[in-house]
CSV table of C-alpha atoms and ligand atoms in Angstrom, one decimal:
chain,number,residue,atom,x,y,z
A,1,MET,CA,0.0,0.0,0.0
A,2,LYS,CA,2.8,2.4,1.0
A,3,LYS,CA,4.7,1.5,-2.2
A,4,LEU,CA,1.6,2.4,-4.3
A,5,LYS,CA,1.3,5.7,-2.5
A,6,ILE,CA,4.8,6.6,-3.5
A,7,ILE,CA,4.1,5.8,-7.2
A,8,HIS,CA,1.1,8.1,-7.1
A,9,SER,CA,3.0,11.0,-5.6
A,10,LEU,CA,3.7,14.0,-7.8
A,11,LYS,CA,7.2,14.2,-6.2
A,12,PHE,CA,8.1,10.7,-7.3
A,13,ARG,CA,6.8,11.2,-10.8
A,14,LEU,CA,8.7,14.5,-11.2
A,15,PHE,CA,11.8,12.7,-10.0
A,16,LEU,CA,11.3,9.9,-12.5
A,17,LEU,CA,10.6,12.3,-15.3
A,18,ILE,CA,13.7,14.3,-14.7
A,19,VAL,CA,15.9,11.2,-14.4
A,20,ILE,CA,14.6,9.7,-17.6
A,21,ILE,CA,14.8,13.0,-19.5
A,22,GLY,CA,18.3,13.6,-18.1
A,23,ILE,CA,19.9,10.1,-18.5
A,24,LEU,CA,18.3,8.6,-21.6
A,25,PRO,CA,19.7,11.1,-24.2
A,26,GLY,CA,23.2,10.4,-22.8
A,27,PHE,CA,22.8,6.7,-23.6
A,28,VAL,CA,21.4,7.3,-27.0
A,29,LEU,CA,24.1,9.8,-27.8
A,30,ARG,CA,26.9,7.5,-26.7
A,31,PHE,CA,25.5,4.6,-28.7
A,32,GLY,CA,25.0,6.7,-31.8
A,33,ILE,CA,28.3,8.5,-31.7
A,34,LEU,CA,30.3,5.3,-31.0
A,35,THR,CA,28.7,3.4,-33.8
A,36,SER,CA,29.1,6.1,-36.3
A,37,TYR,CA,32.7,6.5,-35.2
A,38,GLU,CA,33.5,2.9,-35.9
A,39,ASN,CA,31.8,2.9,-39.3
A,40,ARG,CA,33.5,6.0,-40.4
A,41,ALA,CA,37.0,5.0,-39.2
A,42,VAL,CA,36.7,1.6,-40.9
A,43,ALA,CA,35.5,3.2,-44.1
A,44,ASN,CA,38.4,5.7,-44.1
A,45,ARG,CA,40.9,2.9,-43.4
A,46,SER,CA,39.4,0.8,-46.2
A,47,ILE,CA,39.7,3.7,-48.7
A,48,ASP,CA,43.3,4.3,-47.7
A,49,ILE,CA,44.4,0.7,-48.1
A,50,LEU,CA,42.5,0.2,-51.3
A,51,SER,CA,44.2,3.2,-53.0
A,52,GLN,CA,47.6,2.0,-51.7
A,53,ALA,CA,46.9,-1.6,-52.8
A,54,LYS,CA,45.8,-0.5,-56.2
A,55,MET,CA,49.0,1.4,-56.8
A,56,LEU,CA,51.1,-1.5,-55.6
A,57,GLY,CA,49.0,-3.9,-57.6
A,58,SER,CA,49.7,-2.0,-60.8
A,59,GLN,CA,53.4,-2.2,-60.1
A,60,VAL,CA,53.2,-5.9,-59.3
A,61,VAL,CA,51.7,-6.4,-62.8
A,62,THR,CA,54.3,-4.1,-64.4
A,63,TYR,CA,57.2,-6.0,-62.8
A,64,ASN,CA,55.5,-9.4,-63.6
A,65,TYR,CA,56.0,-10.2,-59.9
A,66,MET,CA,53.9,-13.3,-60.2
A,67,ALA,CA,56.6,-14.9,-62.4
A,68,ASP,CA,59.5,-13.7,-60.4
A,69,SER,CA,58.8,-12.9,-56.7
A,70,SER,CA,62.4,-11.8,-56.0
A,71,VAL,CA,61.9,-8.3,-57.4
A,72,GLU,CA,63.4,-6.3,-54.5
A,73,ILE,CA,61.5,-3.1,-55.1
A,74,ILE,CA,58.1,-4.8,-54.9
A,75,ASN,CA,59.1,-6.9,-51.9
A,76,ALA,CA,60.1,-3.8,-50.1
A,77,GLN,CA,56.9,-2.0,-50.9
A,78,LEU,CA,54.8,-5.1,-49.9
A,79,GLU,CA,56.6,-5.2,-46.6
A,80,GLN,CA,56.0,-1.5,-46.1
A,81,LEU,CA,52.3,-1.8,-46.8
A,82,SER,CA,52.0,-4.7,-44.4
A,83,ASN,CA,53.9,-2.8,-41.7
A,84,ILE,CA,52.1,0.5,-42.0
A,85,TYR,CA,48.7,-1.0,-41.7
A,86,ASP,CA,49.6,-3.9,-39.4
A,87,GLY,CA,48.4,-6.3,-42.0
A,88,ARG,CA,49.2,-9.3,-44.2
A,89,VAL,CA,49.5,-9.1,-48.0
A,90,LEU,CA,49.3,-12.2,-50.2
A,91,ILE,CA,50.1,-12.3,-53.9
A,92,ILE,CA,48.5,-15.2,-55.7
A,93,ASN,CA,49.2,-16.2,-59.3
A,94,ASN,CA,46.8,-17.6,-61.8
A,95,ARG,CA,47.4,-21.1,-60.7
A,96,PHE,CA,46.1,-20.1,-57.2
A,97,GLN,CA,49.5,-20.4,-55.8
A,98,ILE,CA,50.7,-18.0,-53.2
A,99,VAL,CA,53.8,-16.4,-54.5
A,100,LYS,CA,54.3,-14.0,-51.7
A,101,ASP,CA,53.0,-13.9,-48.1
A,102,THR,CA,54.4,-11.0,-46.1
A,103,TYR,CA,54.0,-13.1,-43.0
A,104,GLY,CA,56.2,-15.7,-44.8
A,105,LEU,CA,53.9,-18.5,-43.6
A,106,ASP,CA,52.0,-19.7,-46.6
A,107,THR,CA,54.3,-19.0,-49.5
A,108,GLY,CA,54.1,-21.8,-52.1
A,109,LYS,CA,50.7,-23.0,-50.9
A,110,THR,CA,47.6,-23.1,-53.0
A,111,ILE,CA,44.6,-21.0,-52.0
A,112,ILE,CA,41.1,-21.4,-53.3
A,113,SER,CA,38.8,-19.2,-51.3
A,114,GLU,CA,35.6,-17.5,-52.4
A,115,GLU,CA,37.2,-14.1,-52.4
A,116,VAL,CA,40.1,-15.3,-54.5
A,117,VAL,CA,37.8,-17.0,-57.1
A,118,LYS,CA,35.6,-13.9,-57.3
A,119,SER,CA,38.5,-11.7,-57.7
A,120,PHE,CA,39.9,-13.8,-60.5
A,121,GLN,CA,36.6,-13.1,-62.3
A,122,GLY,CA,37.4,-9.4,-62.1
A,123,GLU,CA,35.6,-8.4,-58.9
A,124,GLU,CA,37.0,-6.1,-56.3
A,125,ILE,CA,36.2,-7.2,-52.8
A,126,ASN,CA,36.2,-5.0,-49.7
A,127,LYS,CA,34.9,-6.7,-46.5
A,128,TYR,CA,34.9,-5.7,-42.9
A,129,ASP,CA,34.7,-8.5,-40.3
A,130,ALA,CA,33.6,-6.6,-37.1
A,131,GLN,CA,33.7,-9.7,-35.0
A,132,ASN,CA,37.3,-10.6,-35.7
A,133,ARG,CA,38.2,-7.0,-36.3
A,134,TYR,CA,39.8,-7.0,-39.7
A,135,ILE,CA,39.3,-5.5,-43.1
A,136,GLU,CA,39.8,-7.8,-46.1
A,137,LEU,CA,40.5,-6.6,-49.6
A,138,ALA,CA,40.9,-8.7,-52.8
A,139,LEU,CA,42.1,-7.0,-55.9
A,140,PRO,CA,42.3,-8.6,-59.3
A,141,LEU,CA,45.8,-8.2,-61.0
A,142,ASN,CA,45.1,-8.0,-64.7
A,143,ASN,CA,47.3,-7.5,-67.7
A,144,LYS,CA,46.9,-3.8,-68.6
A,145,GLU,CA,46.5,-4.4,-72.3
A,146,SER,CA,44.8,-7.7,-72.7
A,147,GLN,CA,43.0,-7.6,-69.3
A,148,GLU,CA,44.0,-11.2,-68.8
A,149,ALA,CA,43.8,-12.2,-65.1
A,150,LEU,CA,47.3,-12.7,-63.9
A,151,GLY,CA,46.7,-13.1,-60.2
A,152,VAL,CA,45.1,-11.7,-57.1
A,153,MET,CA,46.3,-9.5,-54.3
A,154,LEU,CA,44.8,-10.3,-50.9
A,155,VAL,CA,45.2,-7.8,-48.2
A,156,SER,CA,43.9,-8.3,-44.6
A,157,VAL,CA,44.4,-5.5,-42.1
A,158,SER,CA,43.7,-5.5,-38.4
A,159,THR,CA,41.3,-2.8,-37.1
A,160,ASP,CA,42.7,-3.2,-33.6
A,161,SER,CA,43.9,0.4,-33.5
A,162,ILE,CA,40.4,1.6,-34.5
A,163,MET,CA,38.9,-0.6,-31.8
A,164,MET,CA,41.4,0.7,-29.3
A,165,ASN,CA,40.2,4.2,-30.0
A,166,TYR,CA,36.6,3.0,-29.9
A,167,ASP,CA,37.2,1.4,-26.5
A,168,TYR,CA,38.9,4.5,-25.2
A,169,LEU,CA,36.0,6.7,-26.3
A,170,LYS,CA,33.5,4.3,-24.9
A,171,LYS,CA,35.2,4.3,-21.5
A,172,ASN,CA,35.4,8.0,-21.4
A,173,ALA,CA,31.8,8.3,-22.4
A,174,GLN,CA,30.8,5.9,-19.6
A,175,VAL,CA,32.7,7.9,-17.0
A,176,ILE,CA,31.1,11.1,-18.2
A,177,GLU,CA,27.8,9.3,-18.2
A,178,MET,CA,28.2,8.0,-14.7
A,179,ALA,CA,29.2,11.5,-13.4
A,180,SER,CA,26.2,13.1,-15.2
A,181,ALA,CA,23.9,10.4,-13.9
A,182,VAL,CA,25.0,11.2,-10.3
A,183,LEU,CA,24.5,14.9,-11.0
A,184,ILE,CA,21.1,14.3,-12.6
A,185,LEU,CA,19.9,12.1,-9.7
A,186,ALA,CA,20.9,14.8,-7.2
A,187,LEU,CA,19.3,17.5,-9.4
A,188,ALA,CA,16.1,15.4,-9.8
A,189,LEU,CA,15.9,14.8,-6.0
A,190,PHE,CA,16.3,18.5,-5.4
A,191,CYS,CA,13.9,19.7,-8.1
A,192,SER,CA,11.2,17.2,-7.3
A,193,ARG,CA,11.4,18.2,-3.6
A,194,HIS,CA,11.4,21.9,-4.5
A,195,LEU,CA,8.6,21.7,-7.1
A,196,VAL,CA,6.1,20.1,-4.8
A,197,GLN,CA,7.0,22.4,-2.0
A,198,PRO,CA,4.0,24.8,-2.7
A,199,PHE,CA,1.6,21.8,-2.4
A,200,ARG,CA,3.1,20.8,0.9
A,201,LYS,CA,2.7,24.5,2.0
A,202,LEU,CA,-0.9,24.3,0.8
A,203,THR,CA,-1.7,21.2,2.8
A,204,LYS,CA,0.0,22.7,5.9
A,205,SER,CA,-1.9,26.0,5.6
A,206,LEU,CA,-5.2,24.0,5.1
A,207,GLU,CA,-4.5,22.1,8.3
A,208,GLU,CA,-3.7,25.2,10.2
A,209,ILE,CA,-6.9,27.0,9.0
A,210,GLN,CA,-8.9,24.0,10.1
A,211,THR,CA,-7.5,23.9,13.6
A,212,GLU,CA,-7.3,27.7,14.1
A,213,ASP,CA,-10.6,29.5,14.4
A,214,GLU,CA,-9.3,32.8,13.0
A,215,GLU,CA,-10.7,34.6,10.1
A,216,ASP,CA,-7.6,33.6,8.1
A,217,LYS,CA,-7.4,33.4,4.4
A,218,LEU,CA,-5.4,30.9,2.4
A,219,MET,CA,-3.0,32.2,-0.2
A,220,ILE,CA,-0.3,30.1,-1.7
A,221,SER,CA,0.6,32.0,-4.9
A,222,ASP,CA,3.8,30.1,-5.9
A,223,TYR,CA,2.0,28.5,-8.8
A,224,THR,CA,-1.1,29.7,-10.8
A,225,GLU,CA,-2.6,26.3,-9.9
A,226,THR,CA,-2.1,26.7,-6.1
A,227,GLU,CA,-3.4,30.2,-6.4
A,228,ALA,CA,-6.6,28.9,-8.1
A,229,ILE,CA,-6.9,26.2,-5.4
A,230,SER,CA,-6.4,28.9,-2.7
A,231,ASP,CA,-9.1,31.2,-4.3
A,232,ALA,CA,-11.6,28.3,-4.6
A,233,PHE,CA,-10.9,27.3,-1.0
A,234,ASN,CA,-11.3,30.8,0.3
A,235,GLU,CA,-14.6,31.2,-1.5
A,236,MET,CA,-15.8,27.9,0.0
A,237,LEU,CA,-14.6,28.9,3.4
A,238,GLY,CA,-16.4,32.2,3.1
A,239,ARG,CA,-19.6,30.5,2.2
A,240,MET,CA,-19.2,28.0,5.1
A,241,ARG,CA,-18.6,30.9,7.5
A,242,VAL,CA,-21.7,32.7,6.4
A,243,ILE,CA,-23.7,29.4,6.7
A,244,ASP,CA,-22.2,28.9,10.2
A,245,GLU,CA,-23.0,32.4,11.3
A,246,SER,CA,-26.6,32.3,10.0
A,247,ARG,CA,-27.0,28.9,11.7
A,248,GLN,CA,-25.8,30.3,15.0
A,249,GLU,CA,-28.0,33.3,14.6
A,250,PHE,CA,-31.0,31.1,13.8
A,251,VAL,CA,-30.4,28.9,16.8
A,252,SER,CA,-30.1,31.9,19.1
A,253,ASN,CA,-33.2,33.5,17.6
A,254,VAL,CA,-35.2,30.3,18.0
A,255,SER,CA,-34.1,30.0,21.6
A,256,HIS,CA,-35.1,33.5,22.3
A,257,GLU,CA,-38.5,33.2,20.6
A,258,LEU,CA,-39.2,30.0,22.5
A,259,LYS,CA,-38.1,31.5,25.8
A,260,THR,CA,-40.4,34.5,25.6
A,261,PRO,CA,-43.7,32.6,26.1
A,262,LEU,CA,-42.1,30.4,28.7
A,263,THR,CA,-40.9,33.5,30.7
A,264,SER,CA,-44.4,34.9,30.6
A,265,MET,CA,-45.9,31.6,31.8
A,266,LYS,CA,-43.3,31.4,34.6
A,267,VAL,CA,-44.2,34.9,35.7
A,268,LEU,CA,-47.9,34.2,35.7
A,269,ALA,CA,-47.5,30.9,37.5
A,270,ASP,CA,-45.1,32.4,40.1
A,271,SER,CA,-47.5,35.3,40.9
A,272,LEU,CA,-50.3,32.8,41.5
A,273,LEU,CA,-48.2,30.6,43.7
A,274,GLY,CA,-46.9,33.6,45.6
A,275,GLN,CA,-50.3,34.7,46.7
A,276,GLU,CA,-52.5,33.2,49.3
A,277,ASP,CA,-56.2,32.8,48.9
A,278,VAL,CA,-56.2,33.8,45.3
A,279,PRO,CA,-59.8,34.4,44.0
A,280,ALA,CA,-61.0,31.9,41.5
A,281,GLU,CA,-61.5,34.7,38.9
A,282,LEU,CA,-57.8,35.6,39.0
A,283,TYR,CA,-56.9,32.0,38.6
A,284,LYS,CA,-59.1,31.8,35.6
A,285,GLU,CA,-57.7,34.9,34.1
A,286,PHE,CA,-54.1,33.9,34.7
A,287,MET,CA,-54.7,30.4,33.4
A,288,SER,CA,-56.3,31.7,30.2
A,289,ASP,CA,-53.2,33.9,29.8
A,290,ILE,CA,-51.0,30.8,30.3
A,291,ALA,CA,-53.1,28.9,27.7
A,292,GLU,CA,-52.5,31.8,25.3
A,293,GLU,CA,-48.8,31.6,25.8
A,294,ILE,CA,-48.9,27.9,25.2
A,295,GLU,CA,-50.8,28.5,22.0
A,296,ARG,CA,-48.1,30.9,20.9
A,297,GLU,CA,-45.4,28.5,21.7
A,298,ASN,CA,-47.2,25.9,19.7
A,299,LYS,CA,-47.5,28.3,16.7
A,300,ILE,CA,-43.8,29.1,16.8
A,301,ILE,CA,-42.9,25.4,16.8
A,302,ASN,CA,-45.3,24.7,14.0
A,303,ASP,CA,-43.9,27.5,11.9
A,304,LEU,CA,-40.4,26.3,12.6
A,305,LEU,CA,-41.3,22.8,11.5
A,306,SER,CA,-42.8,24.1,8.3
A,307,LEU,CA,-39.6,26.1,7.6
A,308,VAL,CA,-37.4,23.1,8.2
A,309,LYS,CA,-39.5,21.1,5.8
A,310,MET,CA,-39.2,23.9,3.2
A,311,ASP,CA,-35.4,24.1,3.7
A,312,LYS,CA,-35.0,20.5,2.5
A,313,SER,CA,-34.1,20.0,-1.2
A,314,ALA,CA,-36.7,20.6,-3.9
A,315,GLY,CA,-36.8,16.8,-4.2
A,316,SER,CA,-39.3,16.8,-1.3
A,317,LEU,CA,-41.9,18.6,-3.3
A,318,ASN,CA,-45.1,16.7,-3.9
A,319,ILE,CA,-46.0,17.9,-7.4
A,320,SER,CA,-49.4,17.4,-9.0
A,321,ALA,CA,-51.6,19.2,-11.5
A,322,VAL,CA,-53.7,21.7,-9.4
A,323,ASN,CA,-56.6,23.9,-10.2
A,324,VAL,CA,-55.1,27.2,-8.8
A,325,ASN,CA,-58.5,29.0,-8.9
A,326,GLU,CA,-60.0,26.4,-6.6
A,327,MET,CA,-57.0,26.5,-4.4
A,328,LEU,CA,-57.3,30.2,-3.9
A,329,GLU,CA,-61.0,30.1,-3.3
A,330,LEU,CA,-60.3,27.6,-0.5
A,331,ILE,CA,-57.7,29.8,1.1
A,332,MET,CA,-60.1,32.8,1.0
A,333,LYS,CA,-62.8,30.6,2.7
A,334,ARG,CA,-60.4,29.7,5.4
A,335,VAL,CA,-59.2,33.2,6.2
A,336,ARG,CA,-62.6,35.0,5.8
A,337,PRO,CA,-63.6,34.6,9.5
A,338,ILE,CA,-60.4,36.5,10.5
A,339,ALA,CA,-61.1,39.2,8.0
A,340,GLU,CA,-64.7,39.5,9.1
A,341,LYS,CA,-63.7,39.9,12.7
A,342,GLN,CA,-61.8,43.1,11.7
A,343,ASN,CA,-64.5,44.1,9.2
A,344,ILE,CA,-62.1,43.8,6.3
A,345,GLU,CA,-63.3,43.3,2.8
A,346,LEU,CA,-61.8,40.3,1.1
A,347,VAL,CA,-62.1,40.0,-2.7
A,348,LEU,CA,-60.7,37.3,-5.1
A,349,GLU,CA,-60.5,38.2,-8.8
A,350,SER,CA,-59.7,35.3,-11.2
A,351,PHE,CA,-58.8,36.5,-14.7
A,352,ARG,CA,-58.7,33.1,-16.2
A,353,PRO,CA,-58.8,29.4,-15.2
A,354,VAL,CA,-55.3,28.3,-14.2
A,355,SER,CA,-54.0,24.8,-13.8
A,356,ALA,CA,-50.4,24.3,-12.7
A,357,GLU,CA,-48.0,21.6,-11.6
A,358,ILE,CA,-47.3,22.5,-8.0
A,359,ASP,CA,-47.1,21.2,-4.4
A,360,GLU,CA,-50.6,22.2,-3.3
A,361,VAL,CA,-49.9,22.0,0.4
A,362,LYS,CA,-46.7,24.0,0.4
A,363,LEU,CA,-47.9,26.7,-2.0
A,364,SER,CA,-51.2,26.9,-0.2
A,365,LEU,CA,-49.4,27.6,3.0
A,366,ALA,CA,-47.3,30.2,1.3
A,367,LEU,CA,-50.2,32.1,-0.2
A,368,THR,CA,-52.3,31.8,3.1
A,369,ASN,CA,-49.4,33.6,4.9
A,370,LEU,CA,-49.6,36.5,2.4
A,371,VAL,CA,-53.3,36.9,2.7
A,372,GLU,CA,-53.2,36.5,6.5
A,373,ASN,CA,-50.5,39.2,6.7
A,374,ALA,CA,-52.6,41.5,4.5
A,375,ILE,CA,-55.5,41.1,7.0
A,376,LYS,CA,-53.3,41.2,10.1
A,377,TYR,CA,-51.4,44.4,9.1
A,378,ASN,CA,-54.6,46.2,7.9
A,379,LYS,CA,-56.5,49.1,9.2
A,380,PRO,CA,-60.1,48.7,10.5
A,381,ASP,CA,-62.6,48.6,7.7
A,382,GLY,CA,-59.8,48.1,5.2
A,383,TRP,CA,-59.7,45.8,2.1
A,384,VAL,CA,-57.7,43.0,0.7
A,385,HIS,CA,-57.7,42.2,-3.0
A,386,VAL,CA,-56.3,38.9,-4.3
A,387,SER,CA,-56.0,38.4,-8.0
A,388,LEU,CA,-54.9,35.4,-10.2
A,389,ASN,CA,-53.7,35.8,-13.8
A,390,ALA,CA,-51.5,33.7,-16.1
A,391,ASP,CA,-49.5,33.8,-19.4
A,392,HIS,CA,-48.3,30.9,-21.4
A,393,LYS,CA,-45.4,30.2,-18.9
A,394,PHE,CA,-46.3,31.5,-15.5
A,395,PHE,CA,-49.3,32.2,-13.2
A,396,PHE,CA,-49.3,35.3,-11.0
A,397,VAL,CA,-50.9,35.9,-7.7
A,398,ARG,CA,-51.2,39.4,-6.4
A,399,VAL,CA,-52.2,40.2,-2.8
A,400,GLU,CA,-52.9,43.9,-2.2
A,401,ASP,CA,-54.0,45.5,1.0
A,402,SER,CA,-55.0,48.9,2.3
A,403,GLY,CA,-52.9,48.3,5.5
A,404,ILE,CA,-50.2,50.0,7.5
A,405,GLY,CA,-47.5,49.3,4.9
A,406,ILE,CA,-43.9,48.4,5.4
A,407,PRO,CA,-41.2,51.0,6.0
A,408,GLU,CA,-38.7,51.2,3.1
A,409,GLU,CA,-35.7,50.3,5.2
A,410,ALA,CA,-37.5,47.2,6.4
A,411,LEU,CA,-38.6,46.0,3.0
A,412,GLU,CA,-35.4,44.2,2.2
A,413,HIS,CA,-35.5,42.3,5.5
A,414,ILE,CA,-39.1,41.0,5.6
A,415,TYR,CA,-38.1,37.5,4.3
A,416,GLU,CA,-35.6,37.0,7.1
A,417,ARG,CA,-36.5,34.5,9.8
A,418,PHE,CA,-37.9,36.2,12.9
A,419,PHE,CA,-37.8,39.6,11.3
A,420,ARG,CA,-40.7,41.9,12.2
A,421,ALA,CA,-41.1,45.4,10.9
A,422,ASP,CA,-43.2,46.5,13.8
A,423,LYS,CA,-42.2,44.3,16.6
A,424,SER,CA,-44.7,45.1,19.3
A,425,HIS,CA,-47.7,45.1,16.8
A,426,SER,CA,-46.6,41.8,15.3
A,427,ARG,CA,-46.3,40.1,18.6
A,428,GLU,CA,-49.6,41.5,19.8
A,429,ILE,CA,-51.4,39.9,16.9
A,430,GLY,CA,-49.6,36.6,17.3
A,431,GLY,CA,-46.9,36.9,14.5
A,432,THR,CA,-43.8,34.7,14.7
A,433,GLY,CA,-41.7,36.5,12.1
A,434,LEU,CA,-41.4,33.2,10.2
A,435,GLY,CA,-44.4,33.5,7.8
A,436,LEU,CA,-42.7,35.3,4.9
A,437,ALA,CA,-39.5,33.2,5.3
A,438,ILE,CA,-41.8,30.1,4.8
A,439,THR,CA,-43.5,31.8,1.9
A,440,ARG,CA,-40.3,32.7,0.1
A,441,ASN,CA,-38.8,29.3,0.5
A,442,ALA,CA,-42.0,27.6,-0.9
A,443,VAL,CA,-41.9,30.0,-3.9
A,444,LEU,CA,-38.2,29.4,-4.6
A,445,MET,CA,-38.7,25.6,-4.4
A,446,HIS,CA,-41.2,26.0,-7.2
A,447,ARG,CA,-38.6,28.0,-9.1
A,448,GLY,CA,-40.8,31.1,-8.8
A,449,ALA,CA,-40.3,34.7,-7.6
A,450,ILE,CA,-41.8,37.0,-5.0
A,451,LYS,CA,-41.8,40.8,-4.9
A,452,ALA,CA,-43.1,43.3,-2.5
A,453,HIS,CA,-44.1,46.9,-3.0
A,454,SER,CA,-45.2,49.1,-0.1
A,455,LYS,CA,-45.9,52.6,1.0
A,456,GLU,CA,-46.1,53.2,4.7
A,457,GLY,CA,-49.6,54.1,5.7
A,458,GLU,CA,-51.1,53.3,2.4
A,459,GLY,CA,-50.7,49.6,1.9
A,460,THR,CA,-48.7,46.7,0.5
A,461,ILE,CA,-48.7,44.6,-2.7
A,462,PHE,CA,-47.1,41.2,-2.9
A,463,THR,CA,-46.7,39.6,-6.3
A,464,VAL,CA,-45.9,35.9,-6.7
A,465,ARG,CA,-44.8,34.3,-10.0
A,466,ILE,CA,-44.8,30.5,-10.4
A,467,PRO,CA,-44.1,28.5,-13.6
A,468,LEU,CA,-47.1,26.6,-14.9
A,469,THR,CA,-45.0,23.4,-15.5
A,470,TYR,CA,-42.6,22.2,-12.9
A,471,ILE,CA,-38.9,21.9,-14.0
A,472,ALA,CA,-37.0,19.6,-11.7
B,1,ADP,P1,-45.2,37.8,11.2
B,1,ADP,O1,-45.4,36.5,11.8
B,1,ADP,O2,-44.6,38.7,12.2
B,1,ADP,O3,-46.3,38.3,10.4
B,1,ADP,P2,-43.9,37.5,8.6
B,1,ADP,O4,-42.7,36.9,8.2
B,1,ADP,O5,-45.2,37.0,8.0
B,1,ADP,O6,-44.0,37.5,10.2
B,1,ADP,O7,-43.8,39.0,8.3
B,1,ADP,C1,-42.6,39.7,8.6
B,1,ADP,C2,-42.9,41.2,8.9
B,1,ADP,O8,-43.2,41.9,7.7
B,1,ADP,C3,-44.1,41.4,9.8
B,1,ADP,O9,-43.8,41.4,11.1
B,1,ADP,C4,-44.6,42.7,9.4
B,1,ADP,O10,-44.0,43.7,10.1
B,1,ADP,C5,-44.2,42.8,7.9
B,1,ADP,N1,-45.4,42.6,7.0
B,1,ADP,C6,-45.6,41.4,6.4
B,1,ADP,N2,-46.7,41.5,5.6
B,1,ADP,C7,-47.2,42.8,5.7
B,1,ADP,C8,-48.3,43.5,5.2
B,1,ADP,N3,-49.1,43.0,4.3
B,1,ADP,N4,-48.4,44.8,5.5
B,1,ADP,C9,-47.5,45.4,6.4
B,1,ADP,N5,-46.5,44.7,7.0
B,1,ADP,C10,-46.3,43.4,6.6
């Protein structure tokens, strides 16, 4: 497992890459240069010997050396050729007899080798035997006028000196290669460590930010890539911090809201317990106050539960085709008693029949909140107009009232949880500050939009826009 981890590390891969790129060309270069050196040196040597042998060959013919091998001048030249090139020269006559061997070993013997035969037929042979390290030449010795084959000159030359140079170069190259390999290994080790350094820094900073609770920002700008990672991380961290803050705020708001009715109940109960001989009427009055507070507590909890349900993903929507006109009529029927209590005129105007794919329960709750608010924050003898319209894509519900209105500075906060524009009034009439948050969540879950227009003292208009067909 640990082995595999190393293979997957960037450091190891960089190291390997640098080593391969650094060492491989050296090998290829050495092999290429040495091979071409050998070929070239052998070719040069062959050309040299060939031209010398040709000159000598023509003299051998001129002096008719094949008939009389005692010609001094030729013998001297043959010896010279054989000495200079560290080789052996054989002169063979047309009866395949060796008339001269510069080594003096085979003079007088008969030789019938392939090269000799071919050469008698007029072919010039030039061969390199790399394994045994010698160059072999066979030259036909022809009569200059009649071109009659008189003999063959066989020259074999050792290439030991070339190979010695070759070995010397090879050894040198190997030493250089070894030295450069050590250097490259060290360099690869250093570079791979150095190149991954920013990533190590990044990990360390990430760990530090996780453990420390400070408002720190991550910034490793050594590479464009680490900078991009840092930016992305900071953005995520920012979002997480906002979420965390709003969660904390929500929890503290919830606790506060739930505590208020409890405190009232405790005060009421304590005052009853602290008195002796409390008249039954007072008991009744206090108990009804306590019941009211319990009712309030209950309402807050119910609203919170609705909100939590709305906070879940859109996947929890229970979508079906709903007749929106009927749905609105039902809402009006439910809230009418509250409106009548305050003598508020409640009117529903449907411009066309609308059927839409919605979650009836959730959207019904959302719209009920709007109509209820329009009644709650109205003036005595006021009115509430609800209208329904649609185009080919959306349906629109407008809730307009003749109420107290919302101050401009409060307008942008009304959808926040527990926000109340007029705190004392809202609490008086049993508001929890959660209604509009629930409404907005429900509308957004349907991929719709909600807008509010208001003028203090004149009234408020809420417009809700919901798509007719639900897009998941
Ligand atoms: P609440 O339970 O207090 O009504 P909401 O979330 O429903 O909470 O509304 C938030 C605040 O917005 C209310 O406290 C109220 O001040 C203001 N508001 C909402 N609707 C209206 C309206 N139709 N007219 C005037 N003010 C409104």
